[in-house]
């Protein structure tokens, strides 16, 4: 009978241990779960860009500034810069060729003004990255720029999972002032 009681006791302990709310995954030295790698597949691009666009426009509406639209040219410039930051292994605003956000936008044919660019090197999701940008005055100013009407968003993910995020804000296409004529316009004389 004692053997049966011991067996039931161990079984009960096993069940209690299994029911415990132990965190899943690896645990860090502080006892908290370590962050999971956020994997992005090629098919996720539209969902991520529109989730970010919706979030940015929600923040902009709360701040009382007009919404922005995704711009494919800015997306292309941002994708190039995200990959380039990975190659350089540093998050910064200049390309390995010395290019600025303005130059990268011009290369892809963007006709508006570049108002600002936010960058990030992280393992975080797009919304965690946006939250981090909103905590800093300089990057928050880019997200909430009242003159912005266009937004680009792209990233590059390394095989180990590190993400290089780039968001660029721009204006609508800038109208060019008419070119002054060098010779005055004259009407032709009408003869009868």
PDB file of C-alpha atoms in Angstrom:
ATOM      1  CA  UNK A   1       0.000   0.000   0.000  1.00  0.00           C
ATOM      2  CA  UNK A   2       2.856   2.389   0.731  1.00  0.00           C
ATOM      3  CA  UNK A   3       4.280   1.814  -2.710  1.00  0.00           C
ATOM      4  CA  UNK A   4       0.985   2.818  -4.268  1.00  0.00           C
ATOM      5  CA  UNK A   5       0.835   5.996  -2.143  1.00  0.00           C
ATOM      6  CA  UNK A   6       4.378   6.932  -3.143  1.00  0.00           C
ATOM      7  CA  UNK A   7       3.534   6.344  -6.817  1.00  0.00           C
ATOM      8  CA  UNK A   8       0.377   8.496  -6.543  1.00  0.00           C
ATOM      9  CA  UNK A   9       2.387  11.216  -4.788  1.00  0.00           C
ATOM     10  CA  UNK A  10       5.008  11.297  -7.566  1.00  0.00           C
ATOM     11  CA  UNK A  11       2.276  11.262 -10.210  1.00  0.00           C
ATOM     12  CA  UNK A  12       0.553  14.190  -8.510  1.00  0.00           C
ATOM     13  CA  UNK A  13       3.839  16.138  -8.360  1.00  0.00           C
ATOM     14  CA  UNK A  14       4.416  15.410 -12.047  1.00  0.00           C
ATOM     15  CA  UNK A  15       0.961  16.703 -12.930  1.00  0.00           C
ATOM     16  CA  UNK A  16       1.446  19.829 -10.852  1.00  0.00           C
ATOM     17  CA  UNK A  17       4.778  20.518 -12.520  1.00  0.00           C
ATOM     18  CA  UNK A  18       3.212  20.035 -15.942  1.00  0.00           C
ATOM     19  CA  UNK A  19       0.387  22.422 -15.056  1.00  0.00           C
ATOM     20  CA  UNK A  20       2.760  25.122 -13.836  1.00  0.00           C
ATOM     21  CA  UNK A  21       2.882  28.281 -15.897  1.00  0.00           C
ATOM     22  CA  UNK A  22       6.535  27.925 -16.833  1.00  0.00           C
ATOM     23  CA  UNK A  23       7.424  30.188 -19.744  1.00  0.00           C
ATOM     24  CA  UNK A  24       8.029  28.490 -23.061  1.00  0.00           C
ATOM     25  CA  UNK A  25      11.257  28.882 -24.962  1.00  0.00           C
ATOM     26  CA  UNK A  26      14.614  29.867 -23.575  1.00  0.00           C
ATOM     27  CA  UNK A  27      14.899  31.790 -20.338  1.00  0.00           C
ATOM     28  CA  UNK A  28      17.342  34.654 -19.900  1.00  0.00           C
ATOM     29  CA  UNK A  29      19.492  35.342 -16.819  1.00  0.00           C
ATOM     30  CA  UNK A  30      16.776  37.654 -15.498  1.00  0.00           C
ATOM     31  CA  UNK A  31      14.259  34.786 -15.483  1.00  0.00           C
ATOM     32  CA  UNK A  32      12.246  36.266 -18.340  1.00  0.00           C
ATOM     33  CA  UNK A  33      11.736  34.567 -21.703  1.00  0.00           C
ATOM     34  CA  UNK A  34      14.301  35.572 -24.326  1.00  0.00           C
ATOM     35  CA  UNK A  35      12.874  37.357 -27.353  1.00  0.00           C
ATOM     36  CA  UNK A  36      11.817  35.179 -30.239  1.00  0.00           C
ATOM     37  CA  UNK A  37      13.170  35.849 -33.728  1.00  0.00           C
ATOM     38  CA  UNK A  38      10.536  37.559 -35.868  1.00  0.00           C
ATOM     39  CA  UNK A  39      10.734  35.825 -39.248  1.00  0.00           C
ATOM     40  CA  UNK A  40       9.417  37.560 -42.344  1.00  0.00           C
ATOM     41  CA  UNK A  41       8.694  35.646 -45.534  1.00  0.00           C
ATOM     42  CA  UNK A  42       8.449  37.148 -49.022  1.00  0.00           C
ATOM     43  CA  UNK A  43       4.670  36.802 -48.967  1.00  0.00           C
ATOM     44  CA  UNK A  44       4.398  39.027 -45.871  1.00  0.00           C
ATOM     45  CA  UNK A  45       5.453  42.267 -47.567  1.00  0.00           C
ATOM     46  CA  UNK A  46       1.991  43.693 -48.303  1.00  0.00           C
ATOM     47  CA  UNK A  47       0.598  42.743 -44.886  1.00  0.00           C
ATOM     48  CA  UNK A  48       3.539  44.315 -43.044  1.00  0.00           C
ATOM     49  CA  UNK A  49       3.551  47.496 -45.123  1.00  0.00           C
ATOM     50  CA  UNK A  50      -0.203  48.018 -44.738  1.00  0.00           C
ATOM     51  CA  UNK A  51      -0.152  47.162 -41.017  1.00  0.00           C
ATOM     52  CA  UNK A  52       2.545  49.813 -40.570  1.00  0.00           C
ATOM     53  CA  UNK A  53       0.664  52.286 -42.772  1.00  0.00           C
ATOM     54  CA  UNK A  54      -2.525  51.805 -40.728  1.00  0.00           C
ATOM     55  CA  UNK A  55      -0.605  52.246 -37.478  1.00  0.00           C
ATOM     56  CA  UNK A  56       1.210  55.353 -38.699  1.00  0.00           C
ATOM     57  CA  UNK A  57      -2.047  56.894 -39.933  1.00  0.00           C
ATOM     58  CA  UNK A  58      -3.738  56.141 -36.604  1.00  0.00           C
ATOM     59  CA  UNK A  59      -0.917  57.972 -34.811  1.00  0.00           C
ATOM     60  CA  UNK A  60      -1.073  60.826 -37.315  1.00  0.00           C
ATOM     61  CA  UNK A  61      -4.864  61.160 -36.894  1.00  0.00           C
ATOM     62  CA  UNK A  62      -4.437  61.321 -33.111  1.00  0.00           C
ATOM     63  CA  UNK A  63      -1.884  64.095 -33.629  1.00  0.00           C
ATOM     64  CA  UNK A  64      -4.246  65.968 -35.970  1.00  0.00           C
ATOM     65  CA  UNK A  65      -2.094  65.674 -39.086  1.00  0.00           C
ATOM     66  CA  UNK A  66      -3.120  64.312 -42.513  1.00  0.00           C
ATOM     67  CA  UNK A  67      -2.680  60.655 -43.385  1.00  0.00           C
ATOM     68  CA  UNK A  68       0.026  59.310 -45.687  1.00  0.00           C
ATOM     69  CA  UNK A  69      -0.078  56.780 -48.521  1.00  0.00           C
ATOM     70  CA  UNK A  70       2.469  54.106 -49.363  1.00  0.00           C
ATOM     71  CA  UNK A  71       4.738  55.131 -52.200  1.00  0.00           C
ATOM     72  CA  UNK A  72       6.284  52.351 -54.321  1.00  0.00           C
ATOM     73  CA  UNK A  73       9.292  54.490 -55.243  1.00  0.00           C
ATOM     74  CA  UNK A  74      10.083  55.242 -51.602  1.00  0.00           C
ATOM     75  CA  UNK A  75       9.585  51.539 -50.800  1.00  0.00           C
ATOM     76  CA  UNK A  76      12.196  50.711 -53.453  1.00  0.00           C
ATOM     77  CA  UNK A  77      14.673  53.308 -52.143  1.00  0.00           C
ATOM     78  CA  UNK A  78      14.155  52.017 -48.592  1.00  0.00           C
ATOM     79  CA  UNK A  79      14.685  48.388 -49.629  1.00  0.00           C
ATOM     80  CA  UNK A  80      18.007  49.310 -51.223  1.00  0.00           C
ATOM     81  CA  UNK A  81      19.110  51.172 -48.115  1.00  0.00           C
ATOM     82  CA  UNK A  82      18.008  48.401 -45.723  1.00  0.00           C
ATOM     83  CA  UNK A  83      20.141  45.861 -47.599  1.00  0.00           C
ATOM     84  CA  UNK A  84      23.033  48.318 -47.747  1.00  0.00           C
ATOM     85  CA  UNK A  85      22.925  48.925 -43.984  1.00  0.00           C
ATOM     86  CA  UNK A  86      23.196  45.163 -43.489  1.00  0.00           C
ATOM     87  CA  UNK A  87      26.246  45.040 -45.756  1.00  0.00           C
ATOM     88  CA  UNK A  88      27.809  47.943 -43.842  1.00  0.00           C
ATOM     89  CA  UNK A  89      26.704  46.341 -40.551  1.00  0.00           C
ATOM     90  CA  UNK A  90      25.664  49.679 -39.119  1.00  0.00           C
ATOM     91  CA  UNK A  91      22.408  51.604 -38.975  1.00  0.00           C
ATOM     92  CA  UNK A  92      22.916  55.048 -40.399  1.00  0.00           C
ATOM     93  CA  UNK A  93      21.373  57.380 -42.921  1.00  0.00           C
ATOM     94  CA  UNK A  94      24.113  57.272 -45.553  1.00  0.00           C
ATOM     95  CA  UNK A  95      24.645  54.545 -48.117  1.00  0.00           C
ATOM     96  CA  UNK A  96      27.957  52.802 -48.653  1.00  0.00           C
ATOM     97  CA  UNK A  97      28.332  55.009 -51.747  1.00  0.00           C
ATOM     98  CA  UNK A  98      27.781  58.130 -49.616  1.00  0.00           C
ATOM     99  CA  UNK A  99      24.192  58.562 -50.813  1.00  0.00           C
ATOM    100  CA  UNK A 100      21.668  60.449 -48.694  1.00  0.00           C
ATOM    101  CA  UNK A 101      17.944  59.645 -48.385  1.00  0.00           C
ATOM    102  CA  UNK A 102      17.298  62.409 -50.934  1.00  0.00           C
ATOM    103  CA  UNK A 103      19.712  60.933 -53.484  1.00  0.00           C
ATOM    104  CA  UNK A 104      18.285  57.410 -53.057  1.00  0.00           C
ATOM    105  CA  UNK A 105      14.744  58.721 -53.595  1.00  0.00           C
ATOM    106  CA  UNK A 106      15.790  60.639 -56.720  1.00  0.00           C
ATOM    107  CA  UNK A 107      17.464  57.519 -58.162  1.00  0.00           C
ATOM    108  CA  UNK A 108      14.136  55.669 -58.133  1.00  0.00           C
ATOM    109  CA  UNK A 109      12.263  58.631 -59.618  1.00  0.00           C
ATOM    110  CA  UNK A 110      10.530  60.039 -56.528  1.00  0.00           C
ATOM    111  CA  UNK A 111       9.288  63.549 -57.390  1.00  0.00           C
ATOM    112  CA  UNK A 112       8.334  64.808 -53.921  1.00  0.00           C
ATOM    113  CA  UNK A 113      10.490  66.260 -51.155  1.00  0.00           C
ATOM    114  CA  UNK A 114      12.129  63.926 -48.636  1.00  0.00           C
ATOM    115  CA  UNK A 115      11.097  65.055 -45.170  1.00  0.00           C
ATOM    116  CA  UNK A 116      12.860  62.462 -43.054  1.00  0.00           C
ATOM    117  CA  UNK A 117      14.058  58.897 -42.730  1.00  0.00           C
ATOM    118  CA  UNK A 118      13.940  56.541 -39.730  1.00  0.00           C
ATOM    119  CA  UNK A 119      16.178  53.499 -39.480  1.00  0.00           C
ATOM    120  CA  UNK A 120      16.507  50.612 -37.067  1.00  0.00           C
ATOM    121  CA  UNK A 121      18.668  47.567 -36.467  1.00  0.00           C
ATOM    122  CA  UNK A 122      16.680  45.068 -34.402  1.00  0.00           C
ATOM    123  CA  UNK A 123      14.992  41.723 -34.045  1.00  0.00           C
ATOM    124  CA  UNK A 124      11.656  43.461 -33.427  1.00  0.00           C
ATOM    125  CA  UNK A 125       8.430  43.484 -35.406  1.00  0.00           C
ATOM    126  CA  UNK A 126       7.408  46.479 -37.458  1.00  0.00           C
ATOM    127  CA  UNK A 127       5.004  47.637 -34.735  1.00  0.00           C
ATOM    128  CA  UNK A 128       7.619  47.279 -31.984  1.00  0.00           C
ATOM    129  CA  UNK A 129       9.974  49.277 -34.194  1.00  0.00           C
ATOM    130  CA  UNK A 130       7.332  51.972 -34.711  1.00  0.00           C
ATOM    131  CA  UNK A 131       6.768  52.105 -30.932  1.00  0.00           C
ATOM    132  CA  UNK A 132      10.515  52.600 -30.407  1.00  0.00           C
ATOM    133  CA  UNK A 133      10.544  55.389 -33.014  1.00  0.00           C
ATOM    134  CA  UNK A 134       7.623  57.083 -31.267  1.00  0.00           C
ATOM    135  CA  UNK A 135       9.556  57.157 -27.968  1.00  0.00           C
ATOM    136  CA  UNK A 136      12.322  59.324 -29.441  1.00  0.00           C
ATOM    137  CA  UNK A 137      11.638  62.965 -30.274  1.00  0.00           C
ATOM    138  CA  UNK A 138      13.623  63.068 -33.535  1.00  0.00           C
ATOM    139  CA  UNK A 139      12.165  59.868 -35.028  1.00  0.00           C
ATOM    140  CA  UNK A 140       8.644  60.684 -33.770  1.00  0.00           C
ATOM    141  CA  UNK A 141       8.919  64.029 -35.591  1.00  0.00           C
ATOM    142  CA  UNK A 142       9.550  62.143 -38.871  1.00  0.00           C
ATOM    143  CA  UNK A 143       6.487  59.903 -38.370  1.00  0.00           C
ATOM    144  CA  UNK A 144       4.235  62.864 -37.491  1.00  0.00           C
ATOM    145  CA  UNK A 145       5.573  65.462 -39.948  1.00  0.00           C
ATOM    146  CA  UNK A 146       2.461  67.445 -41.010  1.00  0.00           C
ATOM    147  CA  UNK A 147       3.861  67.994 -44.525  1.00  0.00           C
ATOM    148  CA  UNK A 148       4.225  64.238 -45.194  1.00  0.00           C
ATOM    149  CA  UNK A 149       1.819  62.670 -47.673  1.00  0.00           C
ATOM    150  CA  UNK A 150       3.917  59.685 -48.843  1.00  0.00           C
ATOM    151  CA  UNK A 151       5.579  56.908 -46.869  1.00  0.00           C
ATOM    152  CA  UNK A 152       8.100  54.281 -47.814  1.00  0.00           C
ATOM    153  CA  UNK A 153       8.787  51.211 -45.701  1.00  0.00           C
ATOM    154  CA  UNK A 154      11.161  48.340 -46.313  1.00  0.00           C
ATOM    155  CA  UNK A 155      13.490  46.008 -44.474  1.00  0.00           C
ATOM    156  CA  UNK A 156      16.185  43.459 -44.966  1.00  0.00           C
ATOM    157  CA  UNK A 157      16.352  40.351 -42.802  1.00  0.00           C
ATOM    158  CA  UNK A 158      19.633  38.542 -42.307  1.00  0.00           C
ATOM    159  CA  UNK A 159      19.661  34.724 -42.096  1.00  0.00           C
ATOM    160  CA  UNK A 160      20.079  34.860 -38.283  1.00  0.00           C
ATOM    161  CA  UNK A 161      16.952  37.031 -38.064  1.00  0.00           C
ATOM    162  CA  UNK A 162      18.335  40.547 -37.559  1.00  0.00           C
ATOM    163  CA  UNK A 163      16.150  43.144 -39.261  1.00  0.00           C
ATOM    164  CA  UNK A 164      17.229  46.416 -40.820  1.00  0.00           C
ATOM    165  CA  UNK A 165      14.178  48.698 -41.042  1.00  0.00           C
ATOM    166  CA  UNK A 166      13.897  51.888 -43.117  1.00  0.00           C
ATOM    167  CA  UNK A 167      10.943  54.297 -43.206  1.00  0.00           C
ATOM    168  CA  UNK A 168      11.009  57.434 -45.337  1.00  0.00           C
ATOM    169  CA  UNK A 169       8.451  60.232 -45.301  1.00  0.00           C
ATOM    170  CA  UNK A 170       7.986  62.504 -48.287  1.00  0.00           C
ATOM    171  CA  UNK A 171       5.680  65.105 -49.724  1.00  0.00           C
ATOM    172  CA  UNK A 172       3.450  64.828 -52.748  1.00  0.00           C
ATOM    173  CA  UNK A 173       5.237  65.526 -56.049  1.00  0.00           C
ATOM    174  CA  UNK A 174       6.641  69.025 -56.093  1.00  0.00           C
ATOM    175  CA  UNK A 175       5.360  71.238 -58.874  1.00  0.00           C
ATOM    176  CA  UNK A 176       8.119  72.844 -60.887  1.00  0.00           C
ATOM    177  CA  UNK A 177       7.927  76.581 -61.475  1.00  0.00           C
ATOM    178  CA  UNK A 178       7.457  77.460 -65.132  1.00  0.00           C
ATOM    179  CA  UNK A 179      10.655  78.245 -66.954  1.00  0.00           C
ATOM    180  CA  UNK A 180      10.986  81.890 -67.983  1.00  0.00           C
ATOM    181  CA  UNK A 181      11.207  82.424 -71.699  1.00  0.00           C
ATOM    182  CA  UNK A 182      14.345  84.144 -72.961  1.00  0.00           C
ATOM    183  CA  UNK A 183      12.524  85.961 -75.757  1.00  0.00           C
ATOM    184  CA  UNK A 184       9.266  87.772 -75.215  1.00  0.00           C
ATOM    185  CA  UNK A 185       6.212  86.368 -76.913  1.00  0.00           C
ATOM    186  CA  UNK A 186       4.992  88.563 -79.760  1.00  0.00           C
ATOM    187  CA  UNK A 187       1.861  88.276 -81.789  1.00  0.00           C
ATOM    188  CA  UNK A 188       2.119  87.992 -85.493  1.00  0.00           C
ATOM    189  CA  UNK A 189       0.883  90.992 -87.405  1.00  0.00           C
ATOM    190  CA  UNK A 190      -2.324  90.319 -89.223  1.00  0.00           C
ATOM    191  CA  UNK A 191      -2.445  91.706 -92.737  1.00  0.00           C
ATOM    192  CA  UNK A 192      -5.441  91.869 -94.910  1.00  0.00           C
TER     193      UNK A 192
END
